[in-house]
XYZ file of C-alpha atoms in Angstrom:
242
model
C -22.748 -6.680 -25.782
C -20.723 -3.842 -24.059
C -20.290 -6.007 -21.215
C -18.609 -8.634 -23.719
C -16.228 -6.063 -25.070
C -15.137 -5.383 -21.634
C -14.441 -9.051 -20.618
C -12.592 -9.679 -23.981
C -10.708 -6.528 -23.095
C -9.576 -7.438 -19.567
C -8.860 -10.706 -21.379
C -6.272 -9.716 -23.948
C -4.711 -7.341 -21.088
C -4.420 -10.155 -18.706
C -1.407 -12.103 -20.615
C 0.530 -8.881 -20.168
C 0.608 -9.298 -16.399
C 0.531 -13.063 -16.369
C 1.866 -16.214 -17.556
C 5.074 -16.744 -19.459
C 4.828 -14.218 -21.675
C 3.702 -11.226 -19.282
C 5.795 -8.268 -18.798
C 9.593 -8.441 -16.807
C 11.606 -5.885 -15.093
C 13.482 -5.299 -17.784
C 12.976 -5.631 -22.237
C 12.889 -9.201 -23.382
C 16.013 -8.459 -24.997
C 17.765 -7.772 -21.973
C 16.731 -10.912 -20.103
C 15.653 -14.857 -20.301
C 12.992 -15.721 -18.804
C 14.190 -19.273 -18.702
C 17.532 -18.413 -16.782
C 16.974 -14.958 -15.710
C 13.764 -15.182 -13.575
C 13.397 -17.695 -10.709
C 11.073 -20.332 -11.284
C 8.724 -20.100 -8.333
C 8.183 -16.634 -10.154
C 5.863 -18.001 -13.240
C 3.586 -15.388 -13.644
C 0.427 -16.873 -11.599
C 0.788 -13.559 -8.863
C -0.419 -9.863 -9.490
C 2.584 -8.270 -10.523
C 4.685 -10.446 -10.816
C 7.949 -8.803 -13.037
C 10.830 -11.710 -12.012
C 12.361 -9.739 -9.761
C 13.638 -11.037 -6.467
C 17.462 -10.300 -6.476
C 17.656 -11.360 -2.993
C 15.640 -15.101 -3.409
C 13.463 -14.380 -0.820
C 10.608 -16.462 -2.388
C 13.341 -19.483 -2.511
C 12.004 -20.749 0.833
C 8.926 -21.271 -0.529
C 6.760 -18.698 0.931
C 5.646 -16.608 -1.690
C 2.321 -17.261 -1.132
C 2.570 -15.415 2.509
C 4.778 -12.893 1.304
C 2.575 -11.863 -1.448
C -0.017 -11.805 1.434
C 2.180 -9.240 3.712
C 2.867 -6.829 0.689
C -0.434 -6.254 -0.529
C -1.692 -5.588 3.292
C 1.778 -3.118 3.563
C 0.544 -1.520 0.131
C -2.886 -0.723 1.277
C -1.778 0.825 4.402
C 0.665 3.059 2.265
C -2.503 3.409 0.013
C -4.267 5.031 2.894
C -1.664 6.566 4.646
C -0.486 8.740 1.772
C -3.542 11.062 1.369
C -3.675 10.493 5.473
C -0.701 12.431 5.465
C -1.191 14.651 2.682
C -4.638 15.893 2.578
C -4.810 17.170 6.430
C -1.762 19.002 6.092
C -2.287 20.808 2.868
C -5.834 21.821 4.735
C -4.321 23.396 7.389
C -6.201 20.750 10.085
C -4.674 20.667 13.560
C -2.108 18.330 13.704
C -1.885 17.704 9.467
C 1.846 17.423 9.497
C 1.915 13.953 10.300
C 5.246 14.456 12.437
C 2.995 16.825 14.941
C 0.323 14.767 15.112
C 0.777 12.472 17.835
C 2.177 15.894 20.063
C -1.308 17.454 19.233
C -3.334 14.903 20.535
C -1.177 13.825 23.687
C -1.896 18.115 24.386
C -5.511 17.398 24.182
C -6.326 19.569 20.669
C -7.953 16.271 19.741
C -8.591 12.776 20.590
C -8.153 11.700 24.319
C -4.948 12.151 26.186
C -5.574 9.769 29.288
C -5.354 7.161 26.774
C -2.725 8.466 24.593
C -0.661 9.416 27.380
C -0.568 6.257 28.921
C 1.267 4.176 26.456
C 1.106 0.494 28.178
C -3.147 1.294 27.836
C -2.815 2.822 23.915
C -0.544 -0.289 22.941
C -3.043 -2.916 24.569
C -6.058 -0.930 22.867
C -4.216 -0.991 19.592
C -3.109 -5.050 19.779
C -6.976 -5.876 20.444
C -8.140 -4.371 18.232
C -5.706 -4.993 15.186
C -5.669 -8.566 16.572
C -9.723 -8.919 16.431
C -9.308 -7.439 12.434
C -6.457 -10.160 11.934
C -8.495 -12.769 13.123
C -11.032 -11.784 11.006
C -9.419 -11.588 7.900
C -7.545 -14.772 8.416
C -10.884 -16.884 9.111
C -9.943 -17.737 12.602
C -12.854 -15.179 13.967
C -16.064 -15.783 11.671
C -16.770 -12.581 11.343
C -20.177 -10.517 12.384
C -23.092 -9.616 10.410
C -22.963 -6.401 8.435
C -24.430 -3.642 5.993
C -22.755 -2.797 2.785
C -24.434 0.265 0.521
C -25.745 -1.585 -2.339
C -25.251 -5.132 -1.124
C -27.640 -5.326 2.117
C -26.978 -6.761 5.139
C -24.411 -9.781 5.174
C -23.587 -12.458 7.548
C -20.491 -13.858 8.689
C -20.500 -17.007 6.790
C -21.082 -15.232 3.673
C -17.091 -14.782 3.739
C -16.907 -18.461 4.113
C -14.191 -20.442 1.394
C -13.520 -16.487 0.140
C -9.991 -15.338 -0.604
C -9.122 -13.827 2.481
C -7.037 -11.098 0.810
C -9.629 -10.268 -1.927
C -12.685 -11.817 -0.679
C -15.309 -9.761 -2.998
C -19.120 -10.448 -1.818
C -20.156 -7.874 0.351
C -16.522 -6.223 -0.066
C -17.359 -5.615 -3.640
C -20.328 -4.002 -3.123
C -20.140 -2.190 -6.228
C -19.249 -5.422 -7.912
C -16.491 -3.656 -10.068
C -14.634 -7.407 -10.026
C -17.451 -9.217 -12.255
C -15.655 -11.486 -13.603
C -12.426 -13.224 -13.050
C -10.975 -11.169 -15.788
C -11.666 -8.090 -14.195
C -10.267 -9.556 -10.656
C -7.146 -10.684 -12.319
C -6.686 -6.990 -13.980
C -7.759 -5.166 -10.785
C -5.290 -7.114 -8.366
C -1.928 -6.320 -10.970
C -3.979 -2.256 -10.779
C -4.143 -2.575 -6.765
C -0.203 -4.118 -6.332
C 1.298 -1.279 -8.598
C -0.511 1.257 -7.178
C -0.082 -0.187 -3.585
C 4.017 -0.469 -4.600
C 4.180 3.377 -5.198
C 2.226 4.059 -1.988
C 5.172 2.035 -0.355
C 7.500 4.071 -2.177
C 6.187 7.497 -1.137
C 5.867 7.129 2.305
C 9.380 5.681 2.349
C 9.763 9.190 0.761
C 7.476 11.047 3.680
C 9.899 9.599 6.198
C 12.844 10.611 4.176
C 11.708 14.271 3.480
C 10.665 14.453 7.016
C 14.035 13.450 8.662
C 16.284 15.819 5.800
C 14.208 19.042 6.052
C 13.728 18.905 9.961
C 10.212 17.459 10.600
C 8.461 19.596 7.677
C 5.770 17.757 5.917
C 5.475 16.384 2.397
C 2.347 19.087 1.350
C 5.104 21.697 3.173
C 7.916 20.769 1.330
C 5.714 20.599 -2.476
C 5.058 23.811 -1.788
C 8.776 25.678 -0.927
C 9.880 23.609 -3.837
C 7.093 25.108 -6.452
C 7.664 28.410 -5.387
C 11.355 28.377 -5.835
C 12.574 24.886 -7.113
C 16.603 26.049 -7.821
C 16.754 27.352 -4.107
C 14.583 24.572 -2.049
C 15.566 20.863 -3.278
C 16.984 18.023 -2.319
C 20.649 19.309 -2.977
C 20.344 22.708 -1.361
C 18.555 21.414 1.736
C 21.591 18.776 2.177
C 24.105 21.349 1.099
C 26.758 21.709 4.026
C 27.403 25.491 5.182
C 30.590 26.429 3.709
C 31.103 29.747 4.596
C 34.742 30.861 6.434
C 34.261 31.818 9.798
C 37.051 33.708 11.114
């Protein structure tokens, strides 16, 4: 019975985030869905709010672009606390603008390969093209463990979604039903879309206050907000000089 309530629930939550009536950029009053949003934009994606000023999806594409954002928001998913978390721990090379420097010294990590960039770049396309291949079906993939789950083959991913495949994936099997899959992809964009957002921030902090990172700057900025922000740090020195 408690599993019912959840599935009716996700249910009445899912025609916020899809279909004609979901949920736009901005209040209903404010815009037409009928003349407003484009119409390759009819609420069948995660997230989808009507918004592409700039048509990209015209081209028919959206598919594949959908596709590239959700694999950009999960690397900003796990880049964030990758950048965070070892810097506000104080671990060797935590601010991620250091980090490279502190392995290619040998602190960490091995600098024969590091320090030979033609060998790290051909290490890095193998192996990022043997995960790609995987993903995309054109490498069936090899026989696994998940906690829970058991061991897996390769086929088991067979005629899966390749960007939310589930099975052994979803070893936890929080994605049930296809209620709870439709809820947990709009979850996964929005959270994935702020992860995009705040690293755009990392890079920004990073070039304004000199290379500091973004557990750094949190910090000077708690402990004296008026005199370390965004305005002072960009303030230009105006003092005579005679």
């Amino acid at each position: 019975a408690g599993k019912a309530s959840g599935v009716n629930q996700a249910g009445s939550d899912k025609s916020k985030w899809y279909g004609p009536n979901r949920r736009l950029y901005l209040p209903a009053g404010l815009l037409d869905i009928n003349t407003d949003v484009p119409s390759y934009m009819n609420g069948t994606l995660a997230g989808d709010y009507g918004f592409d000023p700039l048509q990209l999806g015209k081209d028919g594409k959206i598919a594949q672009y959908r596709i590239a954002e959700v694999q950009h928001a999960r690397w900003a998913m796990l880049a964030v606390p990758g950048v965070v978390i070892p810097e506000a721990l104080g671990v060797p090379g935590g601010n991620w603008t250091e980090t490279g420097k502190v392995f290619l010294d040998g602190e960490a990590g091995r600098p024969e390969i590091l320090g030979n960039p033609y060998l790290f770049t051909a290490i890095e396309v193998a192996l990022l093209a043997g995960v790609e291949g995987y993903r995309s079906g054109k490498l069936e993939a090899p026989a696994g463990f998940a906690p829970i789950y058991g061991k897996f083959e390769g086929k088991d991913f067979k005629g899966l979604d390749p960007i939310n495949p589930g099975g052994p994936l979803d070893f936890l099997n929080v994605a049930s039903t296809p209620e709870d899959l439709a809820i947990l992809k709009v979850k996964e964009i929005k959270n994935g879309r702020l992860a995009m957002i705040a690293m755009l921030g990392v890079f920004v902090q990073g070039a304004t206050t000199g290379g500091e990172g973004p557990a750094t700057n949190w910090a000077k900025h708690v402990a004296d907000p008026f005199a370390y922000n965004f305005v002072t740090i960009s303030a230009i020195d105006r003092t005579p000089v005679l």
